[in-house]
XYZ file of C-alpha atoms in Angstrom:
671
model
C -89.013 68.099 16.644
C -90.488 71.530 17.327
C -93.658 72.542 15.509
C -93.955 76.312 15.107
C -96.416 78.678 13.454
C -94.270 81.613 12.301
C -95.515 84.972 11.065
C -94.228 87.413 8.462
C -96.565 90.346 8.979
C -94.963 92.971 6.734
C -92.266 93.497 4.096
C -91.160 97.014 5.046
C -87.457 96.131 4.864
C -87.828 95.215 1.195
C -85.177 93.239 -0.620
C -82.138 92.621 1.608
C -78.520 92.214 0.578
C -77.211 88.643 0.295
C -74.614 89.790 2.830
C -77.403 89.933 5.428
C -78.383 86.325 4.867
C -76.993 85.391 8.274
C -78.321 88.376 10.237
C -81.545 86.865 11.529
C -80.791 88.776 14.739
C -81.697 92.029 12.989
C -85.162 93.434 13.640
C -85.435 94.055 9.893
C -84.720 90.418 8.990
C -88.291 89.140 9.367
C -89.599 92.142 7.400
C -87.080 91.599 4.592
C -87.016 89.421 1.504
C -84.381 87.678 -0.562
C -86.133 88.777 -3.790
C -88.613 91.569 -4.470
C -88.924 91.738 -8.242
C -91.619 93.683 -10.060
C -93.423 94.199 -6.784
C -93.844 97.479 -4.919
C -93.487 97.705 -1.155
C -96.111 99.979 0.362
C -95.464 101.890 3.606
C -98.314 99.943 5.218
C -96.236 96.778 4.828
C -97.840 95.055 1.831
C -95.984 93.840 -1.262
C -98.041 94.359 -4.413
C -97.521 93.532 -8.074
C -96.467 96.665 -9.894
C -98.764 97.909 -12.654
C -97.865 97.502 -16.292
C -96.763 100.288 -18.612
C -98.864 101.799 -21.357
C -97.185 102.356 -24.714
C -97.350 106.054 -25.617
C -94.967 106.595 -28.547
C -91.630 105.720 -30.042
C -88.880 108.267 -29.485
C -87.894 110.317 -32.513
C -84.618 108.460 -33.083
C -84.833 104.889 -31.717
C -81.084 104.366 -32.205
C -80.145 107.250 -29.883
C -80.449 107.495 -26.118
C -83.029 110.004 -24.908
C -84.115 111.490 -21.591
C -87.431 112.384 -19.955
C -87.816 115.632 -17.976
C -90.989 116.804 -16.178
C -92.636 120.197 -16.699
C -95.483 121.256 -14.420
C -97.229 124.346 -15.746
C -99.927 124.143 -13.076
C -101.579 121.543 -10.879
C -103.873 120.679 -13.788
C -101.446 120.990 -16.691
C -98.366 118.791 -16.418
C -96.120 117.588 -19.208
C -93.370 115.090 -19.887
C -90.611 116.306 -22.191
C -88.599 114.008 -24.440
C -85.090 115.459 -24.768
C -83.228 113.935 -27.685
C -80.381 114.954 -29.967
C -81.084 118.697 -30.504
C -84.847 118.428 -30.131
C -87.628 118.346 -27.511
C -90.977 116.557 -27.853
C -93.946 116.853 -25.505
C -96.462 114.542 -23.788
C -99.543 114.969 -21.625
C -102.592 112.931 -20.591
C -100.822 109.671 -21.506
C -100.363 110.786 -25.089
C -97.956 112.588 -27.387
C -98.751 116.175 -28.355
C -99.164 116.533 -32.094
C -99.432 119.420 -34.516
C -100.735 118.921 -38.024
C -100.816 115.155 -37.565
C -97.159 114.874 -36.531
C -95.352 114.974 -33.205
C -94.902 118.582 -32.096
C -91.282 119.420 -31.361
C -88.875 122.309 -30.992
C -85.120 122.440 -31.551
C -82.569 122.538 -28.755
C -78.768 122.789 -28.568
C -78.264 119.671 -26.428
C -76.512 116.690 -27.999
C -77.191 113.059 -27.108
C -74.044 112.809 -24.981
C -75.083 115.897 -22.981
C -78.664 114.985 -22.091
C -78.061 113.398 -18.696
C -75.889 116.305 -17.517
C -78.768 118.753 -17.891
C -80.018 120.294 -14.615
C -83.193 122.336 -14.288
C -85.339 124.340 -11.897
C -88.868 125.558 -12.535
C -90.880 128.520 -11.298
C -94.490 128.627 -12.507
C -94.472 128.551 -16.316
C -90.709 129.032 -16.809
C -88.029 126.369 -16.477
C -84.359 127.332 -16.268
C -82.070 124.763 -17.907
C -78.321 124.558 -17.370
C -75.490 122.647 -18.956
C -71.775 123.540 -18.710
C -71.388 123.525 -22.510
C -74.344 125.779 -23.278
C -75.717 129.166 -22.391
C -78.447 128.954 -19.743
C -81.878 128.773 -21.304
C -85.492 129.205 -20.321
C -88.198 126.842 -21.505
C -91.615 128.474 -21.460
C -95.077 127.468 -22.588
C -98.052 129.498 -23.792
C -100.099 126.588 -25.201
C -99.955 122.839 -25.776
C -98.242 123.430 -29.124
C -96.564 126.716 -28.301
C -93.216 126.335 -26.539
C -90.019 128.367 -26.711
C -86.440 127.679 -25.619
C -84.573 130.964 -25.242
C -81.080 131.929 -24.111
C -80.996 133.979 -20.909
C -79.532 137.473 -21.126
C -78.320 138.319 -17.638
C -78.255 141.892 -16.397
C -74.876 143.264 -15.292
C -72.988 140.060 -14.637
C -71.999 137.858 -13.161
C -68.389 138.841 -13.745
C -65.030 137.332 -12.888
C -62.862 139.125 -10.336
C -61.794 142.612 -11.404
C -58.549 142.987 -13.303
C -55.441 143.258 -11.126
C -52.906 143.604 -13.944
C -51.684 146.809 -15.571
C -53.671 146.065 -18.738
C -56.204 148.754 -19.607
C -59.279 148.666 -21.862
C -60.195 151.674 -23.997
C -63.658 151.985 -25.601
C -64.047 153.855 -28.884
C -66.866 155.857 -27.297
C -68.642 155.986 -23.932
C -72.255 156.013 -25.101
C -74.629 153.067 -25.502
C -74.259 151.285 -28.840
C -71.770 149.186 -30.786
C -68.260 150.095 -29.644
C -64.747 148.867 -30.258
C -62.788 148.036 -27.125
C -59.008 147.899 -27.319
C -56.741 146.288 -24.736
C -53.277 147.628 -24.019
C -51.928 144.065 -23.686
C -53.080 140.464 -23.449
C -51.899 140.180 -19.854
C -54.795 139.331 -17.546
C -57.134 138.458 -20.409
C -58.018 134.754 -20.466
C -54.841 133.781 -18.651
C -52.638 135.810 -20.968
C -54.116 134.463 -24.201
C -55.952 137.692 -24.946
C -59.417 137.843 -26.425
C -60.600 134.574 -27.972
C -63.232 133.727 -30.561
C -65.105 131.903 -27.774
C -65.564 135.280 -26.034
C -68.233 136.272 -28.540
C -71.487 136.477 -26.579
C -69.624 137.145 -23.315
C -70.280 140.125 -21.074
C -67.561 142.733 -20.595
C -67.414 145.488 -17.968
C -65.251 148.618 -18.059
C -65.724 150.858 -15.021
C -69.463 151.373 -14.511
C -70.427 150.401 -18.054
C -70.947 146.976 -19.551
C -72.157 145.189 -22.664
C -71.940 142.006 -24.759
C -69.006 141.110 -27.008
C -70.360 140.641 -30.528
C -67.157 140.166 -32.500
C -63.466 139.496 -31.915
C -60.983 141.241 -34.187
C -57.761 139.961 -32.633
C -56.296 139.146 -29.222
C -56.499 142.787 -28.083
C -59.542 144.128 -29.942
C -63.239 143.220 -29.672
C -66.523 144.820 -30.672
C -69.236 145.010 -28.031
C -72.820 146.213 -27.854
C -72.866 148.485 -24.804
C -76.119 148.500 -22.816
C -74.953 150.627 -19.860
C -72.771 153.576 -20.865
C -69.138 153.956 -19.781
C -68.156 156.906 -17.618
C -65.880 158.112 -20.409
C -63.770 156.870 -23.313
C -60.504 156.853 -21.398
C -58.257 153.844 -20.813
C -59.390 152.035 -17.693
C -57.699 149.286 -15.650
C -60.945 148.577 -13.730
C -62.511 145.946 -15.966
C -63.674 142.340 -15.899
C -65.081 139.689 -18.205
C -68.274 137.729 -17.754
C -68.146 134.544 -15.661
C -70.491 132.695 -18.035
C -69.115 132.084 -21.524
C -67.976 129.461 -23.985
C -64.437 130.281 -22.866
C -65.026 129.684 -19.151
C -68.012 127.365 -19.314
C -71.604 127.922 -18.231
C -73.379 126.950 -14.996
C -73.885 123.222 -14.516
C -76.675 123.417 -11.932
C -79.466 125.723 -10.824
C -81.941 126.155 -7.980
C -84.308 128.651 -6.418
C -83.668 129.821 -2.857
C -85.281 132.638 -0.863
C -86.597 134.459 -3.932
C -83.243 134.216 -5.679
C -82.177 132.188 -8.683
C -78.908 130.429 -7.888
C -76.376 129.063 -10.376
C -73.150 127.170 -9.755
C -70.366 125.087 -11.201
C -68.897 126.590 -14.360
C -65.926 124.863 -15.958
C -63.390 127.460 -14.768
C -65.093 128.113 -11.407
C -66.486 124.706 -10.420
C -67.031 125.602 -6.752
C -68.432 129.115 -7.154
C -72.091 129.963 -6.483
C -73.848 132.872 -8.202
C -76.962 134.338 -6.525
C -79.276 136.653 -8.449
C -80.766 139.796 -6.952
C -83.712 139.077 -4.655
C -86.934 138.817 -6.651
C -85.159 139.584 -9.942
C -83.947 136.240 -11.242
C -81.828 137.424 -14.169
C -80.312 140.481 -12.500
C -76.759 139.710 -11.337
C -75.796 143.194 -10.100
C -73.625 142.655 -7.025
C -73.387 145.026 -4.071
C -73.776 145.260 -0.312
C -77.492 146.000 -0.104
C -79.715 143.209 1.221
C -81.321 142.533 -2.136
C -78.167 142.654 -4.282
C -76.761 139.692 -6.164
C -73.872 137.706 -4.651
C -70.951 135.589 -5.796
C -69.489 133.131 -3.294
C -66.709 130.573 -3.752
C -66.553 127.592 -1.408
C -63.196 127.470 0.352
C -61.710 123.967 0.349
C -58.330 122.255 0.332
C -59.053 120.782 -3.080
C -61.305 121.547 -6.021
C -64.826 120.382 -5.151
C -66.995 120.746 -8.242
C -70.611 121.564 -7.375
C -72.989 118.840 -8.566
C -76.393 119.940 -7.286
C -78.193 122.558 -5.184
C -81.487 121.944 -3.398
C -83.495 124.237 -1.124
C -84.903 122.928 2.156
C -84.541 124.823 5.468
C -81.197 125.939 4.008
C -79.673 125.712 0.549
C -77.940 122.341 0.352
C -74.956 122.264 -2.004
C -73.508 118.911 -3.023
C -69.942 118.821 -4.332
C -67.549 116.077 -5.384
C -65.798 116.350 -2.009
C -68.574 117.049 0.479
C -71.975 118.484 1.284
C -72.495 122.101 2.366
C -75.322 124.304 3.576
C -75.889 127.969 2.795
C -77.637 130.078 5.439
C -77.719 133.529 7.010
C -74.845 133.227 9.500
C -76.630 130.675 11.660
C -79.868 132.635 11.971
C -83.323 132.223 10.425
C -83.011 135.502 8.536
C -82.812 135.656 4.748
C -79.351 135.571 3.227
C -77.763 138.865 2.178
C -74.307 139.851 0.889
C -73.269 140.663 4.483
C -74.548 137.627 6.403
C -74.185 134.669 4.041
C -72.281 131.684 5.421
C -71.466 128.292 3.914
C -70.632 125.341 6.153
C -69.513 121.808 5.380
C -71.926 119.215 6.798
C -70.437 115.936 5.558
C -67.571 114.691 3.407
C -69.074 111.866 1.380
C -69.052 113.639 -1.980
C -71.804 113.672 -4.594
C -72.167 112.195 -8.056
C -73.220 114.296 -11.026
C -76.854 113.237 -10.621
C -79.475 115.665 -9.377
C -80.511 115.145 -5.750
C -84.119 114.735 -4.609
C -85.965 116.667 -1.889
C -88.143 114.157 -0.010
C -89.949 115.297 3.105
C -87.454 117.200 5.243
C -84.442 115.488 3.719
C -82.306 115.638 0.596
C -81.528 112.268 -0.954
C -78.301 112.375 -2.934
C -76.150 109.901 -4.799
C -72.643 109.439 -3.445
C -69.845 110.100 -5.921
C -69.281 106.414 -6.813
C -73.007 106.316 -7.853
C -73.758 103.228 -5.749
C -74.970 104.668 -2.441
C -77.927 106.921 -1.784
C -77.576 109.051 1.321
C -80.208 110.930 3.269
C -79.009 114.390 4.277
C -81.207 115.667 7.083
C -80.915 118.103 9.951
C -80.533 116.467 13.361
C -81.556 118.574 16.349
C -79.589 116.446 18.819
C -76.276 117.140 17.097
C -77.346 120.561 15.755
C -76.085 119.601 12.336
C -76.769 117.494 9.287
C -76.318 113.740 9.081
C -76.236 111.573 5.959
C -76.980 107.884 6.686
C -76.639 105.322 3.891
C -80.032 104.183 2.545
C -78.433 101.196 0.804
C -76.947 99.707 3.971
C -79.545 96.899 3.995
C -79.210 96.213 0.275
C -76.015 97.317 -1.401
C -76.779 95.012 -4.331
C -79.825 97.109 -5.273
C -77.563 99.819 -6.676
C -74.173 98.169 -7.195
C -74.320 98.482 -10.983
C -74.418 102.274 -10.610
C -77.281 104.778 -10.833
C -77.577 107.449 -13.514
C -80.938 109.048 -12.653
C -83.283 109.387 -9.641
C -86.890 110.620 -9.554
C -89.450 110.863 -6.754
C -93.041 109.626 -6.849
C -94.637 111.101 -3.734
C -98.084 109.567 -4.169
C -99.372 107.006 -3.456
C -96.410 105.105 -1.991
C -93.499 107.588 -1.597
C -91.035 105.846 -3.924
C -87.616 106.894 -5.223
C -87.163 105.392 -8.710
C -83.509 104.835 -9.642
C -82.406 104.092 -13.201
C -79.460 101.706 -13.003
C -76.632 101.476 -15.520
C -77.647 97.898 -16.330
C -81.184 98.951 -17.292
C -82.945 97.720 -14.148
C -85.287 100.215 -12.474
C -84.620 100.032 -8.734
C -87.264 101.389 -6.376
C -86.827 102.633 -2.827
C -89.996 102.932 -0.783
C -89.087 105.794 1.528
C -91.203 106.708 4.545
C -88.804 107.912 7.214
C -91.533 108.715 9.752
C -92.518 105.029 9.776
C -88.936 103.749 9.426
C -89.729 102.239 6.029
C -86.658 101.919 3.807
C -87.487 99.136 1.341
C -85.795 98.268 -1.955
C -87.313 96.423 -4.897
C -86.210 95.779 -8.493
C -88.236 96.175 -11.664
C -87.432 94.419 -14.935
C -89.624 95.275 -17.884
C -91.279 92.887 -20.295
C -89.533 92.156 -23.572
C -85.846 91.763 -24.412
C -82.904 93.767 -25.648
C -80.486 91.601 -27.565
C -79.987 88.452 -25.516
C -80.871 90.122 -22.203
C -83.696 91.940 -20.495
C -85.348 95.116 -21.718
C -83.445 98.230 -20.621
C -84.853 101.208 -18.744
C -82.867 104.300 -19.781
C -84.745 107.212 -18.243
C -87.583 107.971 -15.842
C -89.576 111.025 -14.796
C -92.576 111.779 -12.601
C -95.269 114.431 -12.794
C -98.289 115.217 -10.658
C -101.353 113.316 -11.765
C -104.647 113.503 -9.939
C -104.912 114.248 -6.227
C -104.098 110.669 -5.215
C -101.325 109.603 -7.578
C -98.265 110.887 -9.406
C -97.524 109.587 -12.900
C -94.312 107.653 -13.583
C -92.953 107.723 -17.145
C -90.067 105.692 -18.537
C -88.078 105.161 -21.722
C -87.566 101.448 -22.408
C -85.087 100.050 -24.952
C -85.989 96.707 -26.546
C -85.189 94.596 -29.552
C -88.423 94.391 -31.528
C -88.622 92.432 -34.767
C -84.809 92.442 -34.986
C -84.424 96.226 -34.576
C -83.558 98.442 -31.600
C -86.560 100.407 -30.372
C -86.952 102.997 -27.636
C -90.465 103.612 -26.379
C -91.948 106.255 -24.113
C -94.258 104.451 -21.697
C -96.324 105.415 -18.664
C -97.155 103.240 -15.671
C -100.820 102.467 -15.097
C -102.313 103.353 -11.721
C -100.373 102.108 -8.704
C -103.191 102.617 -6.232
C -104.962 99.552 -7.516
C -108.645 99.524 -6.614
C -110.318 97.898 -9.583
C -113.369 95.728 -9.064
C -113.927 95.000 -12.755
C -111.381 92.406 -14.009
C -111.665 93.809 -17.531
C -109.821 96.926 -16.315
C -106.636 95.136 -15.179
C -103.440 96.613 -16.685
C -100.620 94.237 -15.743
C -98.709 94.062 -19.038
C -95.805 96.206 -20.267
C -95.901 98.383 -23.383
C -99.578 97.551 -23.485
C -102.476 98.981 -25.424
C -106.126 98.581 -24.507
C -109.210 97.940 -26.615
C -112.826 98.695 -25.757
C -115.558 98.496 -28.365
C -117.782 96.178 -30.322
C -117.242 92.442 -30.231
C -114.245 91.405 -32.325
C -111.628 88.688 -32.774
C -109.054 90.971 -34.434
C -107.022 93.553 -32.539
C -104.861 95.913 -34.605
C -102.673 98.960 -33.957
C -99.947 96.831 -32.377
C -97.158 97.736 -34.782
C -94.824 98.707 -31.943
C -94.797 95.006 -30.915
C -94.395 93.538 -34.386
C -93.133 89.957 -34.252
C -93.451 89.748 -30.471
C -95.285 87.091 -28.489
C -97.812 89.101 -26.499
C -99.962 88.259 -23.517
C -103.633 89.120 -23.536
C -106.309 89.773 -20.964
C -109.567 89.318 -22.876
C -112.754 90.456 -21.145
C -111.015 89.938 -17.811
C -109.798 86.393 -18.558
C -106.293 85.263 -19.457
C -106.083 84.456 -23.165
C -103.491 82.297 -24.908
C -100.425 84.221 -26.117
C -100.361 85.397 -29.727
C -97.637 86.733 -32.032
C -98.145 90.154 -33.604
C -98.135 90.050 -37.407
C -98.683 93.120 -39.591
C -99.524 95.024 -36.409
C -102.435 92.774 -35.450
C -103.409 89.577 -33.643
C -106.350 87.215 -34.060
C -108.000 85.981 -30.874
C -109.520 82.585 -30.199
C -112.777 84.189 -29.113
C -114.547 87.493 -29.637
C -114.032 90.191 -26.992
C -115.310 93.669 -26.196
C -112.455 94.702 -23.868
C -108.828 93.637 -23.982
C -105.341 94.572 -22.784
C -102.439 93.404 -24.967
C -98.751 93.707 -24.089
C -95.563 92.056 -22.879
C -95.665 89.839 -19.825
C -93.440 90.148 -16.769
C -93.061 88.102 -13.604
C -93.639 89.451 -10.106
C -91.668 87.485 -7.507
C -91.508 87.664 -3.744
C -89.061 85.351 -1.955
C -88.734 85.388 1.818
C -85.512 85.176 3.745
C -84.773 81.842 5.414
C -87.652 81.347 7.811
C -86.765 81.841 11.466
C -89.302 79.838 13.457
C -87.278 78.949 16.497
C -86.592 75.438 17.794
C -86.438 73.510 21.044
C -82.751 74.373 21.207
C -82.780 77.996 20.078
C -82.748 79.088 16.457
C -84.052 77.145 13.474
C -81.281 78.509 11.242
C -79.046 75.818 9.758
C -81.315 73.038 11.019
C -83.365 70.596 9.003
C -86.915 71.830 8.689
C -90.056 71.328 6.670
C -92.839 73.804 5.956
C -96.069 71.834 5.930
C -98.546 74.576 5.112
C -98.686 78.286 4.400
C -101.483 80.759 4.962
C -101.284 83.735 2.625
C -103.143 86.849 3.690
C -103.967 88.509 0.380
C -105.665 91.677 -0.826
C -107.274 92.128 -4.243
C -105.531 89.068 -5.632
C -106.242 86.324 -8.121
C -104.087 83.647 -9.757
C -100.786 83.407 -7.875
C -98.307 80.571 -7.487
C -96.488 79.511 -4.325
C -93.713 77.061 -3.521
C -90.229 76.518 -2.073
C -88.353 77.408 -5.284
C -88.981 78.930 -8.706
C -88.825 75.444 -10.231
C -91.336 74.034 -7.751
C -94.427 76.248 -7.718
C -98.105 75.386 -7.587
C -100.999 77.514 -8.753
C -103.214 78.619 -5.880
C -106.838 77.777 -6.756
C -109.201 80.734 -6.775
C -112.167 78.906 -8.308
C -114.447 76.259 -6.943
C -116.194 73.404 -8.745
C -119.285 75.589 -8.996
C -117.448 78.476 -10.712
C -118.252 79.429 -14.300
C -114.980 78.418 -15.945
C -115.737 80.424 -19.103
C -115.945 83.703 -17.161
C -113.230 85.607 -15.281
C -112.978 85.454 -11.525
C -115.448 88.187 -10.648
C -114.402 88.704 -7.019
C -110.821 89.396 -6.007
C -109.693 87.693 -2.854
C -109.246 89.850 0.229
C -108.483 87.440 3.017
C -106.644 84.233 3.849
C -105.727 81.428 1.518
C -104.402 78.220 3.084
C -102.069 76.155 0.903
C -100.596 72.747 1.489
C -96.889 73.410 1.027
C -95.308 70.548 -0.900
C -91.727 70.811 0.191
C -89.213 68.309 1.456
C -86.986 68.615 4.532
C -84.140 71.104 4.012
C -82.170 73.710 5.930
C -83.446 76.768 4.044
C -87.171 77.207 4.437
C -87.808 79.659 1.613
C -91.300 80.676 0.514
C -91.731 82.050 -2.998
C -94.831 83.775 -4.336
C -95.035 84.433 -8.054
C -97.555 86.119 -10.317
C -96.886 85.578 -14.041
C -100.384 86.221 -15.366
C -101.748 89.698 -16.249
C -103.642 89.731 -12.958
C -103.257 91.551 -9.620
C -101.483 90.306 -6.507
C -101.071 91.966 -3.102
C -99.480 90.033 -0.249
C -100.224 91.387 3.224
C -98.685 88.637 5.359
C -97.390 85.053 5.287
C -98.072 82.556 8.080
C -96.069 79.344 7.608
C -96.283 76.259 9.801
C -92.978 74.408 10.054
C -91.364 71.548 11.891
C -87.694 71.908 12.885
C -85.409 69.037 13.848
C -82.825 69.652 16.582
C -81.066 66.375 15.872
């Protein structure tokens, strides 16, 4: 028998696919895990228990799905927006903004079924919002309780291609004002259907003049408010209708690029891109001058609807059939109407989920919504490449992803909302070759299953950490509830155990000594876990919004418990005759190198775990552990001989856990 001291020094490969269970030849195998649940992989290599979530508020309509969207007014003033069925509510500083004692909200046109198709781009205090069913709008803020959502009135376009039929349009007068415009025929107007009621609000151009259609009389007659006068009142065959309208659809995505506002993807022109004039975001006047607006349609063998646009060194355009870049004819100059070029870079196709700029790359979701690809310029090939970031763990996203957000600080994590309600996390640090998946399941239940994460968003917090917000759906006291919650600090550096926040949907108490904690109505009827003055307290059930403790406390955290689990791959320790894989082995002891940890369990399986002692016989058992362990903990590993050699670490108490490395000692039989 060979006796070996193995070493697992980092977890930077994260959770690996079960399909890699036999690939112990991979360099990533020893840095990977079979399970990483409710633990975050840090680029340094550690696996740490994720923080809990603080309850902020219930959504307006708990029965309806809602979405979170970030709004960053400045580096100091950032907001989370709750988009629901035809309303928007607002959050900041871990709380809901109120006015007159009630949640402050404004109305919006977006229905529940449309929320996750919204795309947005922000410049300073104005956010442009697009949806193919609605006129583009701007969301602006002038105070915490002073927000406005206004339809954008574009200047001089964009327009469809000029009329090529014999149909003429005749205005009742040439001057600015309300004018009747009469068509000689319906040919060329909306595919031969003539003017439609859905054309009301649409731009119309006749010669050099243009305006907005305000009424439709019949298929050949409309009334328009003219803002730029016509040359004359004569019949004119040089006319065109606006590209954005209820008839043709509105832009589905938006981005900023080189001082231009860029729109794309209307219903009738799904692969057309509309660039504003340079420095004038709502001016769509086309021409040949360098600063003029532009309209460009991607040439392809099939219709490739544009799904997203993101600006890096070029403008990256993701479509259903491939990924393109927009640049100035291969040079570093700014794009103009005379030098713009669009080139296909890959043919994977993109889902209708907004992509994420991360470092020098664009991370986008492939059209089947199960693979995340990293589109990045490669100097060796002088082009873009898009490797699959799920190649080591296809199971992390196989239920489908409907939303992705990026938390840059402190750990560079892509949070992915899965269709099944699990929040998948990708620790992404390309410079250090860290691509590590983990899964996060929130405390509580929905129906007979786990709680469901439905939306996520991130905003800048302080200088060291971005805030991560989520909407969680649970069954609480027999009813469906949806709560807006915010993660506590990830960069855990607490020395006072009374400040631990490792419970979901939690609320905290700090005050005079008491045995009654109230204000817990959002967890009515739920069995809650409690950290009381830094010590684990027996679970209690919330009744009438309150719980009664077994002892008086001055500080407490009350919420729903969750388990953090780390399970290694099958240990590869070698043997006298090569590999230890498939051979009978026994792990006799394990040394855990921990950081800021107290109260974990370890064992060979989830049904065979032992609590690691963190107290000695001289410890004050009535007080919390006052010093978190940062060092080695040697554990006698009570396992029998088997061919697997798994090591499982679990934290199920509202206490911290950070695993830096695992050093098992095992004996392998070659017989």
